Coordinates of C-alpha atoms and ligand atoms in Angstrom, one line a residue:
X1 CA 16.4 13.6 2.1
X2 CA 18.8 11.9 0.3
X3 CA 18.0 8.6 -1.4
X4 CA 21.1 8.5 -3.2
X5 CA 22.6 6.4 0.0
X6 CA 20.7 3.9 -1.8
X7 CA 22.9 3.5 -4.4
X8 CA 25.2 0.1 -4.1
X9 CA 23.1 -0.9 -1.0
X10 CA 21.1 -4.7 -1.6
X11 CA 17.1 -5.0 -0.6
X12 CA 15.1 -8.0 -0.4
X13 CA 11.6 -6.3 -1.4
X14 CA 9.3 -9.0 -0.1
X15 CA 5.9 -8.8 -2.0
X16 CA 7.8 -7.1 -5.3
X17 CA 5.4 -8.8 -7.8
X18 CA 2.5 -6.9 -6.4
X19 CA 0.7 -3.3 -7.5
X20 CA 3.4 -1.2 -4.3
X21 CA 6.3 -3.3 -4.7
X22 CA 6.5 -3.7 -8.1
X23 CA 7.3 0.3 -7.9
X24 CA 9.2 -0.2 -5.2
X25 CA 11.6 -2.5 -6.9
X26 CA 11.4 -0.3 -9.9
X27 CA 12.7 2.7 -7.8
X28 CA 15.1 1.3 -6.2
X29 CA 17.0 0.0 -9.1
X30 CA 16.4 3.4 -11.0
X31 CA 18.8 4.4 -7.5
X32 CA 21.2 1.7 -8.1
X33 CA 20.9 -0.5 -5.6
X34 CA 20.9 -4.2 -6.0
X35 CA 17.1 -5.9 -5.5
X36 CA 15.7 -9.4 -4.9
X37 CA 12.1 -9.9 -5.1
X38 CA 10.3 -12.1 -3.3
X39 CA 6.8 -13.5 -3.9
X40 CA 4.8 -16.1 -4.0
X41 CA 2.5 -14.6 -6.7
X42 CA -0.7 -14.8 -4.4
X43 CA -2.2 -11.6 -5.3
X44 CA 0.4 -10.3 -7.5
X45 CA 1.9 -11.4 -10.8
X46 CA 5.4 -12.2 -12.3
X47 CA 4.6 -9.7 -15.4
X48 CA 4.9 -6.7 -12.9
X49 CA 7.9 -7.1 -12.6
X50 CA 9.0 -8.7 -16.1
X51 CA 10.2 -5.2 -17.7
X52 CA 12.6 -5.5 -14.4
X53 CA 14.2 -9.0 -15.3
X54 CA 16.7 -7.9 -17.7
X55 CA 17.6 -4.7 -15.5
X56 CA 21.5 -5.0 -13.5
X57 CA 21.1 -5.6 -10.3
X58 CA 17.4 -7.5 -10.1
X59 CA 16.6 -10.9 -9.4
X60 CA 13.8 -12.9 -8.2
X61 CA 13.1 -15.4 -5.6
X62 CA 9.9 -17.2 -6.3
X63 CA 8.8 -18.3 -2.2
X64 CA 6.3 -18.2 0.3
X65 CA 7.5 -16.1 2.8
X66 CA 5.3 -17.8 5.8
X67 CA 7.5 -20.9 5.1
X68 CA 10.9 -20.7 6.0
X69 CA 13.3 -19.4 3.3
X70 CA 16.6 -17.3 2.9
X71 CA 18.2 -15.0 0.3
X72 CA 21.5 -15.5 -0.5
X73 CA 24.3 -13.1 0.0
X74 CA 24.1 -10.2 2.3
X75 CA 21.6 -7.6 2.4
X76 CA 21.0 -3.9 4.0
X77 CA 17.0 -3.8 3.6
X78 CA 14.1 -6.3 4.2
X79 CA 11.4 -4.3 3.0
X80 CA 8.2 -6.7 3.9
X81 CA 5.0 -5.4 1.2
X82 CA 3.7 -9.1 1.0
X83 CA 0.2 -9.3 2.0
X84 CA -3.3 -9.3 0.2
X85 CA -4.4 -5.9 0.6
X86 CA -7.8 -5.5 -0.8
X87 CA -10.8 -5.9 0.6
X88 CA -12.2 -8.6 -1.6
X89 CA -8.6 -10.3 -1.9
X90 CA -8.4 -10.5 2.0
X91 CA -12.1 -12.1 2.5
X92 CA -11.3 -14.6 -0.1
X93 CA -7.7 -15.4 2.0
X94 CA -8.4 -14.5 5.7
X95 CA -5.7 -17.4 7.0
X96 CA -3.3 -16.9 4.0
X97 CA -3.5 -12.6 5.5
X98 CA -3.1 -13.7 9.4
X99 CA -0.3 -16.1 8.7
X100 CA 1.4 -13.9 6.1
X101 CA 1.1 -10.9 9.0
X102 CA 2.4 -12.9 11.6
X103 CA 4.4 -16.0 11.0
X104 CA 5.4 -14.2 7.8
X105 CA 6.4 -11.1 9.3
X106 CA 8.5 -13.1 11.8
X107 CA 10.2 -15.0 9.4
X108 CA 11.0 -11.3 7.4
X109 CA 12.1 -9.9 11.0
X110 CA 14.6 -13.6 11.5
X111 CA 15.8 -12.8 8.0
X112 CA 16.9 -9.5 8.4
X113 CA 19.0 -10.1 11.9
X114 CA 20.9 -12.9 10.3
X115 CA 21.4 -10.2 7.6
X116 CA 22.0 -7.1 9.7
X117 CA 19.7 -5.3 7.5
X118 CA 17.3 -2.9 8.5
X119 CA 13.7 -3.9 8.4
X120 CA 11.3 -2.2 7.0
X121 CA 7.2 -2.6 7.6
X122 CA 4.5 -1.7 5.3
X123 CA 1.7 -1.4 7.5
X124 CA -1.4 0.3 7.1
X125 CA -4.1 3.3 8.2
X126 CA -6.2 -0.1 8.7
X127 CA -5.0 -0.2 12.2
X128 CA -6.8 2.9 13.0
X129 CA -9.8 1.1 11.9
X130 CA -13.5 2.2 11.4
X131 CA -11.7 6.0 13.3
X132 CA -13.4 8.0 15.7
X133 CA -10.5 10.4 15.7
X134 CA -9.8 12.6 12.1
X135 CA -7.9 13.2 11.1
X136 CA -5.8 10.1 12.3
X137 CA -2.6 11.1 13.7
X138 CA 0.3 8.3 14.4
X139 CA -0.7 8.6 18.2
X140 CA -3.9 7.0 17.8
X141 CA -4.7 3.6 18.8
X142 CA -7.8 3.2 16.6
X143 CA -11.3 1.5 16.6
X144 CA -11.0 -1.7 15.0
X145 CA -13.5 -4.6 15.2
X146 CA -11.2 -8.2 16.3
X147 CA -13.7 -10.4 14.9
X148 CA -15.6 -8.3 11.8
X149 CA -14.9 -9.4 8.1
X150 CA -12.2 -6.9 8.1
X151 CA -10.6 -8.2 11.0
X152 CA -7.8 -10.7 9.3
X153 CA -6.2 -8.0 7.9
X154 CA -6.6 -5.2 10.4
X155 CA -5.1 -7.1 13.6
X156 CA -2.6 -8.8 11.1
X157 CA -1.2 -5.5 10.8
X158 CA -1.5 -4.5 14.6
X159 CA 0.3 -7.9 15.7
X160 CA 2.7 -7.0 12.3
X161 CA 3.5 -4.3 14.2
X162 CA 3.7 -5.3 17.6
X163 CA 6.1 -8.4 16.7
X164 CA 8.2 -5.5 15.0
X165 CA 8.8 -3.5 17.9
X166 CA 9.1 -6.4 19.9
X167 CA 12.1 -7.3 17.5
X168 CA 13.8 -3.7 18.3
X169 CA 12.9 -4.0 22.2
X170 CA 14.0 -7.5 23.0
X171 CA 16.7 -8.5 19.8
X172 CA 17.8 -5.1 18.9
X173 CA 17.0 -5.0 15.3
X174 CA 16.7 -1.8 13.8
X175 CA 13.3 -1.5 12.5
X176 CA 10.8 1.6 10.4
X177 CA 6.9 0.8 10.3
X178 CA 5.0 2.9 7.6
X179 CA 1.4 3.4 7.6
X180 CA 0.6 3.3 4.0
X181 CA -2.9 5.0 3.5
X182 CA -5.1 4.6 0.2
X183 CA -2.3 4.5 -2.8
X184 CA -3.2 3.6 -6.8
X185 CA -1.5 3.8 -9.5
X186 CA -0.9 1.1 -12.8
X187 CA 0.0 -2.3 -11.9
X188 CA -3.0 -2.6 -9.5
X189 CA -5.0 -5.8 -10.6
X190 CA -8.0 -4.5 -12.3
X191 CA -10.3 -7.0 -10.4
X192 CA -9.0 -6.4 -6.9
X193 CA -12.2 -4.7 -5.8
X194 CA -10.9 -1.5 -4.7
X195 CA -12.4 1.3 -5.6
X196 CA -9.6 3.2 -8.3
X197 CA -9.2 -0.4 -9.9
X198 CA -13.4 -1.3 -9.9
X199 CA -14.4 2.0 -11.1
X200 CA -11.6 1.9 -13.7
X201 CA -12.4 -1.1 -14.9
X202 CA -16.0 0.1 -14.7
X203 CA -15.6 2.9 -17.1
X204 CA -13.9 1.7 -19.2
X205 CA -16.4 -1.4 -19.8
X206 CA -19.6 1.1 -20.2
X207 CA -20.5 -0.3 -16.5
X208 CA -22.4 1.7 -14.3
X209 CA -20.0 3.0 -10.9
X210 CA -20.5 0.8 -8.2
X211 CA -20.9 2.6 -5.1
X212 CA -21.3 1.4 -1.8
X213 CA -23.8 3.1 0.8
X214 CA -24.8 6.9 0.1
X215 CA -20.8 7.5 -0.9
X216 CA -20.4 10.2 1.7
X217 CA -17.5 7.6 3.3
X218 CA -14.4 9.7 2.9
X219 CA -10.9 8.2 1.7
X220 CA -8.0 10.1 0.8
X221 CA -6.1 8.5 -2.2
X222 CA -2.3 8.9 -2.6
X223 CA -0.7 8.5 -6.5
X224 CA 2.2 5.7 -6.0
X225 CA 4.9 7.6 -7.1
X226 CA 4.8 9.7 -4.0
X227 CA 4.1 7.0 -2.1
X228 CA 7.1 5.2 -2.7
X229 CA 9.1 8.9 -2.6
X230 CA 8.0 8.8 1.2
X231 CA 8.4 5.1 1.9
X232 CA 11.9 5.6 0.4
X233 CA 12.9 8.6 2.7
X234 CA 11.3 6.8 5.8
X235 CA 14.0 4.0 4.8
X236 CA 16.8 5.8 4.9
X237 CA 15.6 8.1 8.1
X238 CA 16.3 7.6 11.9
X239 CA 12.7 7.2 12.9
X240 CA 12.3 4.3 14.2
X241 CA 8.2 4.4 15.4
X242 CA 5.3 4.6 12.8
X243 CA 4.3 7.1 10.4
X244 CA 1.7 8.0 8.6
X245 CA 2.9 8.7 4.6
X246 CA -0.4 9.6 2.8
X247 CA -2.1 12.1 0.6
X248 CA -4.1 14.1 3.1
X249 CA -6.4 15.5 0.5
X250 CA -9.8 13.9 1.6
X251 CA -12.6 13.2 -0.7
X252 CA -16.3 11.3 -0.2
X253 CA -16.7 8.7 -2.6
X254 CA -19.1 10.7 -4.7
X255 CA -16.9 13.4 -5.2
X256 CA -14.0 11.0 -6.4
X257 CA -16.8 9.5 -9.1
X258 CA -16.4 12.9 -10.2
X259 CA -13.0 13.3 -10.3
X260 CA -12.8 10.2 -11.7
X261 CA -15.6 10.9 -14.8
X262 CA -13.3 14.5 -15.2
X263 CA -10.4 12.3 -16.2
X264 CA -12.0 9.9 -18.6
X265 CA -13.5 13.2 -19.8
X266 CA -10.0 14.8 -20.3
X267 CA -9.0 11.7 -22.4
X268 CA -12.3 11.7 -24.3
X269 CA -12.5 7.7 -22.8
X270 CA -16.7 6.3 -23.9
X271 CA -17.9 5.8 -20.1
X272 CA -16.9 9.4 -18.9
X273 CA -20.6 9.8 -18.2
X274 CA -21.0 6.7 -16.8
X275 CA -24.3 6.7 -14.1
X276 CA -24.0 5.4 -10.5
X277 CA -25.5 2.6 -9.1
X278 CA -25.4 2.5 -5.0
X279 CA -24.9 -1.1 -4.0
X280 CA -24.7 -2.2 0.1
X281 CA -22.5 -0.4 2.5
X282 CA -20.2 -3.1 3.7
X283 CA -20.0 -4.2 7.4
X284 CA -17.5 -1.9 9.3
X285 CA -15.9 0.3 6.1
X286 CA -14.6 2.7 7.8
X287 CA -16.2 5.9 7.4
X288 CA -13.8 8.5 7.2
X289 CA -10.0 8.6 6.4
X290 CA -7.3 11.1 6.2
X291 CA -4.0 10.8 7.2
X292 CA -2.2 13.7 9.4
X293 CA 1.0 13.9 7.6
X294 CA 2.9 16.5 10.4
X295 CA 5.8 13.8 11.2
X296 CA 6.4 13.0 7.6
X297 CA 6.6 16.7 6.7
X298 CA 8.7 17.7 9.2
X299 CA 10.8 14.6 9.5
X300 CA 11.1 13.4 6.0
X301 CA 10.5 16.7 4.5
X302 CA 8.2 14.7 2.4
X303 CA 4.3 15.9 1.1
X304 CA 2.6 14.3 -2.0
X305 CA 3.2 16.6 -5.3
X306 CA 1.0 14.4 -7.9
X307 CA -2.5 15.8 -7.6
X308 CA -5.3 14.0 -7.9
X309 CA -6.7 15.0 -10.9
X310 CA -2.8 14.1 -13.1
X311 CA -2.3 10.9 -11.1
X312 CA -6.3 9.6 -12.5
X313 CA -5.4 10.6 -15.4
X314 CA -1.9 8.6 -15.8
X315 CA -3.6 5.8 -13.7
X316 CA -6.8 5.7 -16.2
X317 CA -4.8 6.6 -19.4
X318 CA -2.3 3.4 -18.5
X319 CA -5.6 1.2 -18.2
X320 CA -6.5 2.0 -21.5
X321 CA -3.3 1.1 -23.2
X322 CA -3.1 -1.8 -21.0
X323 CA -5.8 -3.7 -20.0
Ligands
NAD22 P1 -0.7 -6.5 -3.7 O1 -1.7 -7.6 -3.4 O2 -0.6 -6.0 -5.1 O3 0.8 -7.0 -3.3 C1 1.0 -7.9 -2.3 C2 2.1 -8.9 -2.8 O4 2.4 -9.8 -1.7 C3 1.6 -9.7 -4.0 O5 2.6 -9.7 -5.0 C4 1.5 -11.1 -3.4 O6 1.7 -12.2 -4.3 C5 2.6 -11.1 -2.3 N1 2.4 -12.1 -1.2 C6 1.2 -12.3 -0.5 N2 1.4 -13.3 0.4 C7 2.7 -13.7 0.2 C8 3.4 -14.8 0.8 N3 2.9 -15.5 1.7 N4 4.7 -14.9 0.4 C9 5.2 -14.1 -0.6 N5 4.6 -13.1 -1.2 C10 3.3 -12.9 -0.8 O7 -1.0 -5.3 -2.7 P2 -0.4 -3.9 -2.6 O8 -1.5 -2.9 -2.7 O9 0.8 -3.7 -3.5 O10 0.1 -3.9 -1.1 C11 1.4 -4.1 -0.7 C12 1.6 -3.9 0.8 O11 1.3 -2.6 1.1 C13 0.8 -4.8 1.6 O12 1.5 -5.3 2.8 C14 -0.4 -3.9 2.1 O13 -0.9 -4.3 3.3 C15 0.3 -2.6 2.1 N6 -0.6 -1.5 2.0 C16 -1.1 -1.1 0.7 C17 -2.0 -0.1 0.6 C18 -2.4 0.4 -0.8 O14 -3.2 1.3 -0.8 N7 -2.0 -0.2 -1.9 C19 -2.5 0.6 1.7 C20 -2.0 0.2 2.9 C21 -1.1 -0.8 3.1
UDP23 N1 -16.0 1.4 -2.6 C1 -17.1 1.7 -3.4 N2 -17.3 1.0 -4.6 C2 -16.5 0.0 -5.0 C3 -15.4 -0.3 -4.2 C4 -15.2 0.4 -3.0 O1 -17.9 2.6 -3.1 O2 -16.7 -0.6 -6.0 C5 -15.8 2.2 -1.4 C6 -15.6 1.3 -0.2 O3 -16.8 1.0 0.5 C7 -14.7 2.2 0.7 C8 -13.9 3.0 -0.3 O4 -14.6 2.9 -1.6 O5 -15.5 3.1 1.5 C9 -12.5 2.6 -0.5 O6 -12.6 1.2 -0.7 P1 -11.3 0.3 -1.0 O7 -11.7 -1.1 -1.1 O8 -10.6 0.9 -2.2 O9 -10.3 0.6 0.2 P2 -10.4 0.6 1.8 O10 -11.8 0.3 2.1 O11 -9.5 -0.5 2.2 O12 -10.0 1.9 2.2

C-alpha cells in the first residue's frame, strides 16, 4: 500500500511525545507530511520528540486533550495515541485513563469534523481482555472484567471505540480503529513496568528478571517499526471497522527471558545470565495473547518483517547507549 499519499497531507498526532507516537510523528515527517504533536507530557516526555523540533514540517502543541483545545489550520488526520498505556502507569492514573478515553476521545472525534480529517483510533488487544478465544480474531467481543484493576483502561478503550463508531453512524465522520497489540521498541520509558522496558532495565542493572506467576502467560510482542508500517497503511486504507495489527509470533514469558538473555548475549551486555525471580501473578493478566492478523494481511498487505530476536537486539542495544 502506498504511503506516499502522505506526502503534503497535515496530522495532528495526539499523544506524539509518548514511546508509539514519537515514531509515529517520526514517520510521518520521513513521508513529508506536515505534523503537530500534541501532549500533555503525562506519561511521555518532550525529549522524544526533541530530535524532531528542528525538522520542516513539525510543531508542537503542548495541551491536555480532555480539556477543550484546537489546532490551528487545517488538517487531513487526527491520529488519537494519548493514553497511559502500561499497566503500572494506568493504576497510578485510573481517572486521568477514563477521562482521556472518553471525554478525550470525544474532544479528538469534535476536532477532526471541524477539520474534515479522518480520524484515526489507537485502540488496543485490551478489549479482548483476559481471552477465552485464541487466537483473538477482530470478531471477538472479549472477556474483560468492568470493575478489576485493569478495568480503567480496558473499558476506556471499548467506550473509545464505541463513541468512534457512534461518530461515523450518527455525524458521518470517517473513522479507522486499530488494535495495537504488545509493541516495544526505544523511546519506551524504562520504568513503565512493562515487561521489554522492566527486564531491560533489569539486565542491564545486574537485577534479577522479574517474572510474574509461573511465566507460562503468553504475549506476542511486535517491534515498532512494523507497528507503525501497519498503522500507517490502515490510515490510508478504506477499512473503516477494527483491525488487529500485531506480531502473531506468540511466546510464554519464560521463553521471551530467553530470547531476551540471547540478545544481551549477542552484545556481550554483564546481566546476559541474569537469574529469575517469580514475583505474584497479577489480578486478571490476561493469560494468553496472539493477534490473528488475516484482515491486515489481506487488506493492508501488511505482516511484521523485524523478528524478534533483531528488534531485542536494536531495542536492548539503544538502552545501552541511552539510558
Ligand atoms: P505512552 O504512555 O508512551 O504514550 C501516551 C502519550 O499520551 C504520552 O506522551 C502521554 O503524555 C500522552 N497523554 C496521555 N494523556 C494525555 C492527555 N490527557 N492529553 C494529551 N496527551 C496525553 O504509551 P504508548 O505505548 O506510546 O501508547 C500510545 C497509544 O497506543 C495509547 O493510546 C495506547 O493505549 C496504545 N497502545 C499501545 C500499545 C503498546 O504496546 N505500546 C498497545 C496497545 C495500545
Ligand atoms: N510481566 C512480568 N514481569 C514484569 C512485567 C510484566 O512477568 O516485570 C508479565 C505480565 O504479567 C504480563 C506480560 O509480562 O503477563 C506482559 O506485561 P506488560 O505489562 O508488558 O503488558 P500487558 O500485560 O499489558 O500485555
Amino acid at each position: 500500500m502506498a504511503l506516499e499519499i502522505l506526502a503534503g497531507k497535515r496530522a495532528a498526532v495526539l499523544g506524539g511525545a509518548g514511546f508509539l507516537g514519537s515514531h509515529l510523528c517520526e514517520r510521518l515527517l520521513e513521508l513529508r507530511a506536515e505534523v503537530v504533536c500534541v501532549d500533555n507530557f503525562l506519561t511521555g516526555a518532550a525529549r522524544n520528540v526533541a530530535a524532531l523540533g528542528s525538522r520542516k514540517g513539525f510543531s508542537m502543541l503542548e495541551a491536555d486533550v480532555t480539556e477543550p483545545f484546537d489546532v490551528t489550520g487545517p488538517l487531513d488526520y487526527v491520529l488519537d495515541f494519548a493514553s497511559p498505556a502500561s499497566p503500572i502507569d494506568y493504576a497510578k492514573l485510573p481517572i486521568e485513563t477514563l477521562r482521556v478515553g472518553s471525554r478525550g476521545v470525544e474532544n479528538a472525534l469534535e476536532l477532526s469534523v471541524r477539520k474534515k480529517a479522518r480520524f484515526f483510533l489507537a485502540s488496543t488487544s485490551e478489549v479482548y481482555g483476559d481471552p477465552t478465544e485464541h487466537p483473538q480474531r477482530e470478531e471477538y467481543f472479549g472477556n474483560v472484567n468492568p470493575v478489576g484493576p485493569r478495568s480503567c483502561y480496558d473499558e476506556a478503550k471499548r467506550f473509545a471505540e464505541a463513541m468512534t463508531v457512534a461518530y461515523r453512524r450518527a455525524r458521518g465522520a470517517e473513522v479507522r480503529i486499530v488494535r495495537i497489540f504488545n509493541t516495544y521498541g526505544p523511546r519506551m520509558r524504562l520504568n513503565d513496568g512493562r515487561v521489554v522496558p522492566a527486564f531491560v532495565s533489569q539486565l542491564l542493572r545486574g537485577e534479577e528478571l522479574t517474572v510474574f506467576g509461573d511465566g507460562q502467560q503468553t504475549r506476542s510482542f511486535c517491534y515498532v517499526a512494523d507497528e507503525v508500517e501497519g498503522i500507517l497503511r490502515l490510515l490510508v486504507s478504506d477499512y473503516e471497522a477494527p483491525m488487529n495489527v500485531g506480531n502473531p509470533r506468540e511466546l510464554t514469558i519464560l521463553e521471551f527471558v530467553e530470547a531476551v538473555r540471547r540478545a544481551a548475549r549477542e552484545l556481550g551486555l554483564p546481566g546476559a545470565n541474569a537469574k529469575v525471580v517469580h514475583r505474584p501473578f497479577p489480578e486478571n493478566d490476561p493469560k494468553q495473547r496472539r493477534p490473528d492478523i488475516a484482515k491486515a494481511r489481506s487488506i493492508l498487505g501488511w505482516e511484521p518483517k523485524v523478528s524478534l530476536e533483531d528488534g531485542l537486539r536494536d531495542t536492548l542495544a539503544w538502552f545501552r547507549d541511552h539510558a
